[in-house]
Coordinates of C-alpha atoms and ligand atoms in Angstrom, one line a residue:
M6 CA 17.6 -1.9 69.6
K7 CA 19.6 -2.8 65.9
A8 CA 20.3 -6.3 65.1
I9 CA 21.7 -8.2 61.9
V10 CA 19.3 -11.7 61.9
Y11 CA 19.7 -14.7 60.1
R12 CA 16.4 -16.9 60.1
N13 CA 17.3 -19.0 57.9
Y14 CA 20.7 -21.0 57.0
G15 CA 22.6 -20.0 53.6
T16 CA 24.5 -17.6 51.5
P17 CA 25.3 -13.9 53.2
D18 CA 22.2 -12.8 51.7
V19 CA 20.2 -14.6 54.9
L20 CA 21.9 -11.8 57.0
Q21 CA 19.3 -9.1 57.4
P22 CA 18.2 -6.1 59.7
E23 CA 16.1 -6.0 62.2
E24 CA 14.5 -4.3 65.1
L25 CA 14.9 -6.7 68.1
P26 CA 13.6 -6.1 72.2
K27 CA 16.7 -4.7 74.1
P28 CA 17.5 -7.4 76.6
I29 CA 17.4 -6.6 80.4
P30 CA 19.9 -8.1 82.1
Q31 CA 18.9 -10.5 84.8
G32 CA 20.7 -12.0 88.4
K33 CA 24.4 -12.1 87.3
E34 CA 24.4 -10.8 83.8
L35 CA 25.6 -7.5 82.1
L36 CA 24.0 -5.6 79.7
V37 CA 26.9 -4.7 77.3
R38 CA 26.8 -1.9 74.6
V39 CA 28.1 -3.7 71.9
R40 CA 31.4 -1.7 70.1
A41 CA 32.6 -4.2 68.2
S42 CA 32.1 -8.3 66.8
S43 CA 34.0 -10.6 64.4
V44 CA 33.3 -12.8 61.9
T45 CA 35.3 -16.1 62.3
A46 CA 35.0 -19.4 60.1
G47 CA 32.9 -21.0 62.8
T48 CA 30.5 -17.9 62.6
I49 CA 30.3 -18.9 58.8
W50 CA 29.7 -22.8 59.5
M51 CA 27.0 -21.6 62.2
R52 CA 25.1 -19.3 58.9
R53 CA 25.4 -21.7 56.8
G54 CA 24.4 -24.5 58.9
V55 CA 26.7 -26.7 57.4
F56 CA 30.1 -28.3 58.7
P57 CA 32.8 -28.7 55.6
G58 CA 33.0 -31.6 54.6
S59 CA 31.6 -33.8 57.6
K60 CA 28.1 -34.9 58.0
L61 CA 28.5 -36.2 61.2
F62 CA 29.9 -32.6 62.4
T63 CA 27.0 -31.2 60.3
I64 CA 24.5 -33.1 62.4
L65 CA 26.0 -32.3 65.8
L66 CA 26.1 -28.7 64.6
R67 CA 22.7 -28.4 63.6
L68 CA 21.8 -29.8 67.4
F69 CA 23.4 -26.9 68.5
T70 CA 22.3 -24.4 66.1
G71 CA 18.8 -25.4 65.1
I72 CA 17.7 -28.6 62.9
T73 CA 15.9 -26.7 60.2
K74 CA 16.5 -23.3 61.0
P75 CA 18.4 -21.2 63.5
K76 CA 17.2 -21.4 67.2
R77 CA 19.5 -18.3 67.9
P78 CA 19.0 -15.7 64.9
V79 CA 21.7 -13.5 66.0
L80 CA 25.4 -14.6 65.0
G81 CA 28.4 -12.7 66.6
L82 CA 30.7 -15.1 68.9
E83 CA 32.5 -12.4 70.4
F84 CA 32.1 -8.9 71.2
S85 CA 33.6 -5.8 73.1
G86 CA 31.8 -2.9 74.5
I87 CA 30.6 -1.2 77.7
V88 CA 28.6 -2.7 80.9
E89 CA 25.4 -0.4 80.5
A90 CA 23.6 -2.0 83.2
I91 CA 24.3 -4.9 86.0
G92 CA 21.8 -7.5 87.6
N93 CA 21.2 -7.5 91.2
H94 CA 23.5 -10.4 91.8
V95 CA 26.8 -8.9 89.8
T96 CA 29.9 -8.7 91.9
Q97 CA 32.9 -8.4 89.4
F98 CA 31.7 -5.5 87.0
Q99 CA 30.4 -2.2 87.8
V100 CA 28.6 0.6 84.6
G101 CA 30.6 1.9 82.9
D102 CA 33.4 -0.8 82.7
E103 CA 35.1 -1.7 79.2
V104 CA 34.3 -5.7 78.4
Y105 CA 35.3 -8.3 75.9
G106 CA 34.7 -12.0 75.8
T107 CA 32.3 -14.7 73.8
T108 CA 28.8 -15.4 73.4
T109 CA 29.3 -19.0 72.9
G110 CA 25.6 -20.9 74.0
L111 CA 23.9 -18.1 74.8
K112 CA 20.7 -16.8 73.3
Q113 CA 21.7 -14.1 71.6
G114 CA 24.9 -13.4 69.5
A115 CA 26.8 -9.7 68.9
Y116 CA 25.6 -8.5 65.7
A117 CA 23.1 -6.4 67.7
E118 CA 23.4 -3.1 69.6
Y119 CA 23.1 -5.1 73.2
V120 CA 24.0 -8.2 74.3
C121 CA 23.7 -9.8 77.7
I122 CA 26.6 -11.7 79.0
P123 CA 26.2 -13.8 82.2
E124 CA 29.7 -12.5 84.5
S125 CA 30.5 -16.3 85.2
G126 CA 28.7 -19.5 84.5
K127 CA 28.9 -22.2 81.7
Q128 CA 27.9 -20.4 78.8
G129 CA 29.9 -17.2 77.6
V130 CA 33.2 -15.8 78.9
V131 CA 33.6 -12.3 79.9
A132 CA 36.6 -10.0 81.3
H133 CA 37.6 -6.6 81.6
K134 CA 38.9 -5.6 78.2
P135 CA 42.5 -4.7 78.0
K136 CA 43.5 -1.2 78.0
E137 CA 46.3 -1.5 75.7
L138 CA 43.4 -3.2 73.0
T139 CA 41.2 -0.9 70.9
F140 CA 37.6 -2.2 71.3
E141 CA 38.3 -3.3 67.4
E142 CA 41.0 -5.6 68.5
A143 CA 39.6 -6.8 71.8
A144 CA 36.7 -8.3 69.7
T145 CA 39.1 -10.3 67.9
L146 CA 40.7 -11.9 70.7
P147 CA 38.8 -14.5 72.6
I148 CA 37.7 -17.1 70.5
G149 CA 41.1 -17.7 68.3
A150 CA 43.2 -17.1 71.3
M151 CA 41.4 -19.4 73.5
T152 CA 41.5 -22.4 70.9
A153 CA 45.4 -21.6 70.2
L154 CA 45.8 -21.7 74.2
N155 CA 44.0 -24.7 74.6
L156 CA 45.4 -26.4 72.1
L157 CA 48.9 -25.7 73.1
L158 CA 47.7 -26.8 76.8
K159 CA 46.7 -30.4 75.3
A160 CA 50.3 -31.0 73.5
K161 CA 51.7 -29.9 76.8
I162 CA 53.8 -27.5 75.3
E163 CA 57.2 -26.8 76.9
K164 CA 60.1 -24.2 76.9
S165 CA 62.7 -25.5 74.0
D166 CA 59.5 -27.8 72.0
K167 CA 59.8 -27.3 68.5
I168 CA 56.4 -26.6 66.7
L169 CA 55.2 -26.8 63.5
I170 CA 52.1 -24.6 63.1
Y171 CA 50.4 -25.4 59.8
G172 CA 48.2 -22.5 58.7
A173 CA 50.0 -20.1 60.9
S174 CA 48.0 -17.2 59.0
G175 CA 44.4 -17.0 60.5
S176 CA 43.0 -16.1 63.6
V177 CA 44.1 -19.4 65.3
G178 CA 47.7 -19.5 63.9
T179 CA 48.8 -16.1 64.4
Y180 CA 47.5 -16.3 68.1
A181 CA 49.3 -19.6 68.6
V182 CA 52.4 -18.6 67.0
Q183 CA 52.4 -15.5 69.4
L184 CA 51.5 -17.7 72.4
A185 CA 54.0 -20.8 71.7
N186 CA 56.8 -18.0 71.9
Q187 CA 55.5 -17.0 75.1
F188 CA 56.1 -21.0 76.5
G189 CA 59.5 -20.6 75.2
A190 CA 58.7 -22.7 72.2
Q191 CA 60.5 -22.5 68.6
V192 CA 57.8 -21.9 66.0
T193 CA 58.1 -23.0 62.2
A194 CA 55.1 -21.3 60.9
V195 CA 53.4 -22.7 57.6
C196 CA 51.3 -20.6 55.4
S197 CA 51.3 -19.0 51.9
N198 CA 54.1 -17.6 50.3
A199 CA 52.4 -14.4 50.4
N200 CA 51.9 -14.5 54.2
L201 CA 55.7 -15.4 55.1
D202 CA 56.7 -11.9 56.5
L203 CA 53.6 -11.9 58.5
A204 CA 54.5 -14.9 60.1
K205 CA 57.8 -13.7 60.7
S206 CA 56.6 -10.5 62.2
I207 CA 54.5 -12.4 65.1
G208 CA 57.7 -14.1 65.9
A209 CA 57.9 -17.4 64.0
Y210 CA 61.2 -18.6 64.2
E211 CA 61.1 -19.5 60.5
A212 CA 58.3 -19.3 57.9
I213 CA 57.9 -21.8 55.3
A214 CA 55.6 -21.6 52.4
Y215 CA 53.0 -24.5 51.5
D216 CA 52.5 -23.5 48.1
R217 CA 56.2 -23.6 47.4
T218 CA 57.3 -26.7 49.5
D219 CA 56.1 -30.3 49.7
I220 CA 55.4 -30.1 53.4
P221 CA 55.1 -33.6 54.2
R222 CA 58.3 -34.2 52.9
L223 CA 60.2 -31.5 55.5
G224 CA 63.9 -33.2 56.3
A225 CA 63.1 -31.4 60.1
R226 CA 61.1 -33.3 62.6
F227 CA 58.8 -31.6 65.7
D228 CA 57.9 -32.1 69.2
I229 CA 54.5 -30.8 68.2
I230 CA 52.4 -30.3 65.2
F231 CA 49.4 -28.0 65.6
D232 CA 46.9 -27.8 62.5
A233 CA 45.7 -24.4 62.8
V234 CA 43.5 -24.5 59.4
G235 CA 42.3 -28.1 59.0
K236 CA 43.4 -28.2 55.3
I237 CA 45.8 -31.0 55.8
P238 CA 45.2 -34.7 56.7
A239 CA 46.7 -35.7 59.9
S240 CA 48.9 -38.5 58.3
Q241 CA 50.5 -36.4 56.0
L242 CA 51.4 -34.4 59.2
K243 CA 51.9 -36.9 61.8
P244 CA 55.8 -38.6 59.9
L245 CA 56.9 -34.9 60.9
L246 CA 56.9 -35.9 64.7
V247 CA 59.8 -37.0 66.9
K248 CA 58.5 -40.6 68.4
T249 CA 57.0 -38.7 71.6
G250 CA 55.8 -36.0 69.8
R251 CA 52.4 -34.8 70.2
Y252 CA 49.6 -33.7 67.4
V253 CA 46.4 -31.5 68.0
S254 CA 44.1 -30.1 65.3
I255 CA 41.3 -27.6 65.3
K256 CA 39.4 -30.3 64.0
S257 CA 39.0 -31.5 67.9
M258 CA 36.7 -29.8 70.4
T259 CA 38.2 -27.1 72.4
S260 CA 36.8 -25.5 75.6
E261 CA 36.9 -21.6 76.6
K262 CA 38.1 -21.0 80.1
K263 CA 37.6 -17.1 81.7
H264 CA 41.3 -17.4 83.4
Y265 CA 43.0 -17.7 79.9
L266 CA 41.5 -13.9 79.7
D267 CA 43.6 -13.5 82.6
L268 CA 46.6 -14.9 81.0
F269 CA 46.3 -13.0 77.6
Q270 CA 45.9 -9.6 79.4
Q271 CA 49.4 -10.2 81.2
Y272 CA 51.0 -11.0 77.6
I273 CA 49.4 -7.8 76.2
S274 CA 50.6 -5.6 78.3
E275 CA 54.3 -7.1 78.7
G276 CA 53.5 -6.3 74.5
N277 CA 53.7 -10.0 73.6
L278 CA 50.4 -10.8 72.0
K279 CA 48.5 -8.7 69.3
P280 CA 45.5 -9.5 67.0
V281 CA 46.2 -9.3 63.6
I282 CA 43.5 -7.1 61.9
D283 CA 43.3 -7.6 58.0
R284 CA 39.6 -6.2 57.8
T285 CA 37.1 -3.9 59.3
Y286 CA 33.4 -3.7 58.2
P287 CA 30.7 -1.6 59.8
L288 CA 27.8 -3.6 61.0
D289 CA 25.4 -2.7 58.0
Q290 CA 28.3 -4.4 55.4
V291 CA 28.1 -7.5 57.7
R292 CA 27.4 -9.5 54.3
E293 CA 30.4 -8.4 52.5
A294 CA 32.5 -9.1 55.6
H295 CA 30.9 -12.7 55.5
E296 CA 31.9 -12.9 51.8
Y297 CA 35.4 -12.2 52.4
V298 CA 35.8 -14.3 55.4
E299 CA 34.2 -17.3 53.3
L300 CA 37.2 -17.0 51.0
G301 CA 39.1 -19.0 53.6
H302 CA 41.9 -16.4 53.4
K303 CA 41.8 -13.9 56.1
K304 CA 45.3 -12.7 57.6
G305 CA 44.3 -12.8 61.0
N306 CA 41.0 -11.6 61.9
V307 CA 38.0 -9.5 60.3
V308 CA 36.1 -6.7 62.5
V309 CA 32.5 -6.1 62.2
V310 CA 32.0 -2.4 63.9
V311 CA 28.8 -2.1 65.7
A312 CA 29.1 1.1 67.3
D313 CA 32.1 3.8 66.9
K314 CA 31.5 5.1 70.4
Ligands
LIG410 N1 37.9 -26.4 67.6 C1 37.3 -24.9 67.7 O1 37.1 -24.6 69.0 C2 38.0 -23.7 66.9 C3 37.7 -22.5 67.4 C4 37.9 -21.2 66.7 C5 38.1 -22.0 65.3 N2 38.2 -23.3 64.6 C6 38.6 -23.8 63.3 O2 39.8 -23.2 63.3 C7 40.0 -23.1 61.9 C8 40.6 -22.0 61.4 O3 40.1 -20.6 61.5 P1 40.4 -19.0 61.7 O4 39.3 -18.3 61.9 O5 42.0 -18.9 62.4 O6 40.6 -19.5 60.1 P2 40.1 -19.5 58.7 O7 39.5 -18.3 58.2 O8 39.6 -20.9 58.5 O9 41.7 -19.2 57.6 C9 42.5 -18.4 57.1 C10 43.6 -18.7 57.1 O10 43.5 -20.2 56.3 C11 44.8 -20.1 55.8 N3 44.8 -21.5 54.6 C12 43.9 -21.5 53.9 N4 44.0 -22.5 52.9 C13 45.2 -23.2 53.4 C14 46.0 -24.4 52.9 N5 45.7 -25.0 52.3 N6 46.8 -24.4 53.8 C15 47.5 -23.8 54.8 N7 46.6 -22.5 55.5 C16 45.7 -22.5 54.7 C17 44.8 -19.1 54.9 O11 46.1 -18.3 54.6 P3 46.7 -18.2 53.0 O12 45.8 -17.2 52.7 O13 47.8 -18.0 53.3 O14 46.6 -19.4 52.5 C18 44.5 -18.0 55.7 O15 45.3 -17.2 56.6 C19 38.5 -23.5 61.2 O16 38.1 -24.5 60.4 C20 38.1 -23.0 62.4 O17 36.5 -23.3 62.1 C21 38.0 -24.2 65.8

């Protein structure tokens, strides 16, 4: 099968096409013919083998990805596609099902024509694709939306909470704004002036430009502050909390849970959760997609189309 591999850490040039053996699903695994994947900020760190701004986190990252060179040479942390074959012990999926999910912790990512995913287990999550979403949209939902939901739950979000979402225009940010609305919270989105309309269009009660306003000096106070991009120190945001306020950041560990995807299905079918797509690239232009995401200003999500039918 055709795949894009990286045999060394480095610039987008390390991403190269290669022929790999087609995986064979075992036991509880599904063989998925991949339709789309994405480029997230996390994919960029894995390709570089460097966690920005932290030697400690870089060491932890390399323990996971490989000390001197990548242990798992195919990137693509999330996917959508069609089940082509199933292992003997699969119970929840059938050949032909449209699915989406993550490849976190698995041997191989989704920058390839096929990927094997366990139907349940400790690594990777997979669910039926919401029919309201295209394959391209579905491939960008799991990581950003699960990260956002995990952090909102950590913050014990409640109806009527006032929440400030700093960095509301990236993948995690755009999902966090929409999900916080589902909990009945009042969202103040912080993004660049260019993205104010985007933040309001996805449900922010108000949007403030970080490049026009001194955010640490805002007069307002919030029940929750959610840092969705990690570009401002916690010490500058925490004074904006009320006394009982809660601070959460994408710099902390989050976890993927399959039942989150079930909740997303409900919000999506009610028309209250929709991926924001910035750009779409074919698999053979994945280097260009990485170059774009590396600039740090994508609006929502960037899709990689692996196969268009
Ligand atoms: N903890 C976890 O498990 C986990 C999971 C997923 C992601 N993450 C992390 O979450 C972060 C966000 O990832 P992402 O994929 O959503 O987006 P991203 O590619 O890291 O960020 C894109 C967004 O950041 C905004 N931005 C850039 N500089 C900013 C600044 N100084 N202040 C406010 N916003 C700024 C940009 O908006 P403008 O163009 O308007 O500036 C753009 O919309 C990354 O650090 C990622 O690694 C963590």
